[in-house]
XYZ file of C-alpha atoms in Angstrom:
290
model
C -16.752 100.726 289.386
C -17.219 104.060 288.691
C -15.454 106.383 286.602
C -13.769 109.328 287.655
C -13.586 112.557 285.438
C -10.838 114.882 286.074
C -11.965 118.326 284.504
C -9.505 121.369 284.284
C -11.856 124.470 283.151
C -11.096 128.210 283.168
C -13.491 129.799 280.976
C -16.727 128.691 278.834
C -18.742 127.933 281.705
C -22.381 126.984 279.389
C -19.998 124.710 278.209
C -18.854 123.049 281.234
C -22.432 122.899 282.305
C -23.449 121.405 279.523
C -20.080 118.527 280.118
C -21.345 118.288 283.608
C -24.665 117.451 282.755
C -23.383 114.691 280.240
C -21.706 113.003 282.974
C -24.164 113.204 285.666
C -24.468 109.709 286.349
C -24.762 107.891 289.427
C -21.609 105.676 288.227
C -19.862 108.557 288.009
C -17.905 111.126 290.028
C -16.734 114.823 288.995
C -13.706 116.387 290.018
C -13.626 119.823 288.949
C -10.757 122.183 289.318
C -11.417 126.173 287.743
C -8.627 128.362 287.739
C -7.815 130.146 291.054
C -8.037 133.305 288.536
C -11.632 132.462 287.063
C -13.799 133.798 290.605
C -16.518 134.654 288.667
C -16.936 130.882 287.403
C -16.063 129.411 290.399
C -18.950 131.346 292.442
C -20.423 130.302 289.800
C -20.206 126.463 290.145
C -19.734 126.660 293.287
C -23.452 125.826 294.924
C -23.449 123.190 291.690
C -25.027 119.935 292.668
C -25.528 117.248 290.079
C -28.860 115.016 290.670
C -26.709 111.128 290.308
C -23.494 111.774 290.304
C -20.752 112.079 293.033
C -19.108 116.300 292.596
C -16.169 117.614 293.730
C -15.445 120.790 292.997
C -11.342 121.316 294.130
C -11.494 124.109 297.233
C -7.550 125.019 296.933
C -7.189 126.129 292.689
C -4.152 126.409 291.662
C -3.313 129.395 288.757
C -2.577 127.342 285.449
C -0.187 129.188 283.340
C 0.204 127.746 279.507
C 3.695 125.907 278.478
C 4.859 125.577 283.009
C 5.144 123.186 285.205
C 1.633 124.118 286.900
C -0.405 122.015 283.942
C 1.064 119.101 285.512
C 0.679 120.059 289.495
C -2.828 120.461 288.682
C -3.354 117.469 287.149
C -1.028 115.036 289.543
C -3.484 117.044 291.909
C -6.868 115.706 290.204
C -5.186 112.105 290.251
C -4.344 112.112 293.675
C -7.836 113.600 294.918
C -9.514 111.002 292.903
C -7.344 107.781 293.856
C -8.034 108.878 297.297
C -11.457 108.611 296.958
C -10.599 105.467 294.579
C -10.242 102.555 292.835
C -11.996 103.818 290.067
C -12.327 101.575 287.051
C -10.993 104.808 285.079
C -9.653 108.120 285.567
C -10.339 110.530 282.570
C -8.784 114.237 282.251
C -11.101 116.807 280.382
C -11.126 119.816 279.809
C -13.827 122.254 280.863
C -14.401 122.747 276.727
C -15.092 119.177 276.402
C -18.208 117.442 274.958
C -19.550 113.506 275.837
C -20.171 112.653 272.004
C -21.437 108.772 273.779
C -23.926 107.764 274.943
C -23.038 106.541 279.137
C -23.955 103.464 278.366
C -21.737 103.758 275.584
C -18.570 104.601 277.409
C -19.298 101.984 279.869
C -19.359 99.528 277.017
C -16.347 100.656 275.900
C -14.357 100.803 278.668
C -15.187 97.671 280.155
C -14.750 95.983 276.660
C -10.613 96.909 276.746
C -10.397 97.328 280.673
C -7.074 96.892 281.709
C -5.375 99.442 278.908
C -4.479 102.932 278.792
C -5.428 105.349 276.213
C -2.999 107.843 276.108
C -1.705 109.582 272.787
C 1.687 109.785 271.371
C 2.942 112.141 268.765
C 5.266 110.911 266.134
C 7.314 111.999 263.576
C 10.740 113.689 263.177
C 9.406 117.227 263.885
C 7.449 115.983 266.701
C 10.866 114.839 267.984
C 12.432 117.837 267.160
C 10.488 119.539 269.002
C 10.601 117.138 272.062
C 14.307 117.219 272.706
C 13.556 120.996 272.427
C 11.640 121.182 275.343
C 12.528 118.986 277.663
C 16.662 118.913 277.064
C 17.328 122.257 278.276
C 16.446 125.032 281.258
C 13.314 127.428 280.636
C 12.470 129.901 283.138
C 9.359 132.107 283.584
C 7.515 130.260 281.829
C 4.673 131.035 283.940
C 4.741 134.384 282.211
C 5.042 133.365 278.167
C 1.509 134.546 277.506
C 1.751 137.830 279.328
C 3.281 139.485 275.783
C 2.073 143.666 276.273
C 3.007 143.365 279.963
C 6.042 144.477 282.158
C 6.664 141.790 283.668
C 6.946 139.804 280.093
C 9.050 142.323 279.040
C 11.639 141.530 281.907
C 10.903 138.679 281.907
C 11.489 137.081 278.146
C 15.123 138.435 277.437
C 16.110 136.809 280.552
C 14.840 133.322 279.334
C 15.644 133.885 275.761
C 19.482 134.724 276.803
C 19.168 131.848 278.676
C 18.607 129.527 276.156
C 20.819 130.571 274.082
C 23.502 130.366 276.199
C 22.450 126.244 276.481
C 22.386 126.413 272.503
C 25.668 128.081 272.513
C 27.602 125.630 274.682
C 26.065 122.855 274.229
C 24.208 121.837 277.545
C 21.753 118.860 277.525
C 20.378 118.114 281.252
C 20.868 114.762 282.000
C 18.191 112.153 282.443
C 17.329 108.438 282.587
C 14.078 109.045 281.256
C 13.650 107.962 277.061
C 11.239 110.629 276.442
C 7.378 110.808 274.626
C 5.107 113.659 274.021
C 0.958 113.425 273.142
C -2.180 115.157 274.231
C -2.283 115.468 277.617
C -6.061 114.520 277.292
C -5.980 110.783 278.525
C -8.403 107.433 280.549
C -5.763 105.716 282.516
C -6.784 103.111 284.399
C -6.046 102.765 288.074
C -3.186 100.401 288.472
C -1.305 102.952 286.650
C -2.535 106.164 288.089
C -1.455 104.322 291.423
C 2.130 104.111 290.248
C 1.402 107.500 287.970
C 1.083 108.846 291.321
C 4.265 106.743 292.888
C 6.654 108.518 290.398
C 4.906 112.117 292.058
C 8.966 113.938 293.931
C 10.276 112.521 290.139
C 8.260 113.623 287.907
C 7.842 117.920 289.279
C 11.705 117.609 290.058
C 12.535 116.374 286.228
C 9.841 118.589 284.778
C 10.813 121.817 285.919
C 11.752 124.370 283.528
C 10.786 122.560 280.889
C 8.459 124.159 278.271
C 4.865 122.196 278.181
C 5.417 119.263 280.264
C 1.773 118.723 280.115
C 2.201 116.560 277.163
C 5.057 114.950 277.947
C 4.991 113.221 281.891
C 2.221 110.986 281.255
C 3.392 109.693 278.064
C 7.042 109.916 279.027
C 5.801 107.804 282.785
C 4.018 105.272 280.466
C 6.809 104.567 278.525
C 9.058 103.997 281.010
C 7.343 100.890 282.376
C 5.879 98.093 282.338
C 2.494 99.938 281.564
C 4.032 100.405 277.763
C 2.576 97.157 276.997
C -1.319 98.083 278.237
C -0.627 101.053 275.796
C -4.886 101.017 273.900
C -2.179 102.677 270.188
C 0.526 103.815 270.735
C 0.238 106.222 267.640
C -0.836 109.258 266.952
C -4.207 108.611 266.033
C -5.886 110.410 268.482
C -9.090 108.510 268.144
C -7.509 105.291 268.083
C -4.591 106.221 271.064
C -7.221 108.494 273.249
C -11.117 108.317 272.510
C -11.151 111.297 271.452
C -11.859 113.962 268.786
C -8.977 116.717 268.357
C -8.669 118.032 265.479
C -5.082 120.258 265.121
C -5.109 120.483 261.132
C -7.779 123.538 261.494
C -6.689 124.976 265.002
C -5.102 124.925 267.624
C -6.974 122.871 268.543
C -10.085 123.082 265.889
C -13.084 124.777 267.745
C -15.968 122.153 266.586
C -18.900 123.579 264.683
C -22.545 122.289 264.126
C -21.901 121.808 260.355
C -19.212 118.822 262.336
C -22.443 116.767 264.046
C -22.772 114.270 261.278
C -18.554 113.746 261.955
C -19.188 114.136 265.641
C -22.283 111.481 265.823
C -20.553 108.516 263.140
C -16.583 109.318 264.652
C -16.391 106.218 266.932
C -14.233 108.904 269.844
C -16.276 108.974 273.139
C -15.093 112.850 273.993
C -14.146 115.766 271.675
C -12.690 119.093 271.896
C -12.647 121.906 271.614
C -16.456 123.694 272.233
C -17.592 127.094 272.172
C -20.804 128.486 273.777
C -21.828 128.746 269.784
C -22.092 125.242 269.825
C -22.809 122.816 272.493
C -23.076 119.054 271.377
C -26.560 118.269 271.754
C -27.698 115.254 274.387
C -25.142 112.482 273.571
C -27.737 109.746 274.778
C -29.478 109.304 271.274
C -25.510 108.136 270.146
C -25.852 104.617 271.713
């Protein structure tokens, strides 16, 4: 069975172009979402056609805002679009600033060897648990404008959002739920069966995660944890490489942008994917990393 690669991009076209070249394999189908506001970038990739892989540029993209439900909507849109053309052995959610740091043969061997496992990362620890409760237990409004600092709309919406949060804190208000929440990295590799189950809960997901903060880091983990698929988790821990097959460094950045000096580490790292990169350093031909 083929693999589906679901890419969310909005900048760094050079990195995205390299990622598309890395995925250009007859065993792959690529689904690309470019932010609705990145019009020049959409025009740049509108005529892109890989030599071997299947390629689908989503025709009606969202404007994706940090911390907002639009992130969840976009991920579900990608999962739904690919699922409709499936089945696939795995659905890999990637950023446009990711790179594949192993060969395609290595990738296929790895996921065939681990077939049926869900590569979903979970954060753990007191700090993360407190942060999770903060993000899901209260109502957040105007989250689309969290990053609009310095603008008139931010000056208007920030006091309203903060005032509502303060009122909920003073009154001890908590949103009700039957779910046990978990959070982790939004970048996952999931099986066809779990993708189907996730999409079957789409309405519940959108209803419960509306007006939460950073739900893209929570909804997949939560649905997985509250289902029988929890038993298929590759590693339910915060080791990003083991749990999600991804090298993402949150110790040196938010996340750290890989440099040429990191190439030896990346080459030897057992991860399949790495994030994040810029045009100043793009991972070399990964075919030599078998």
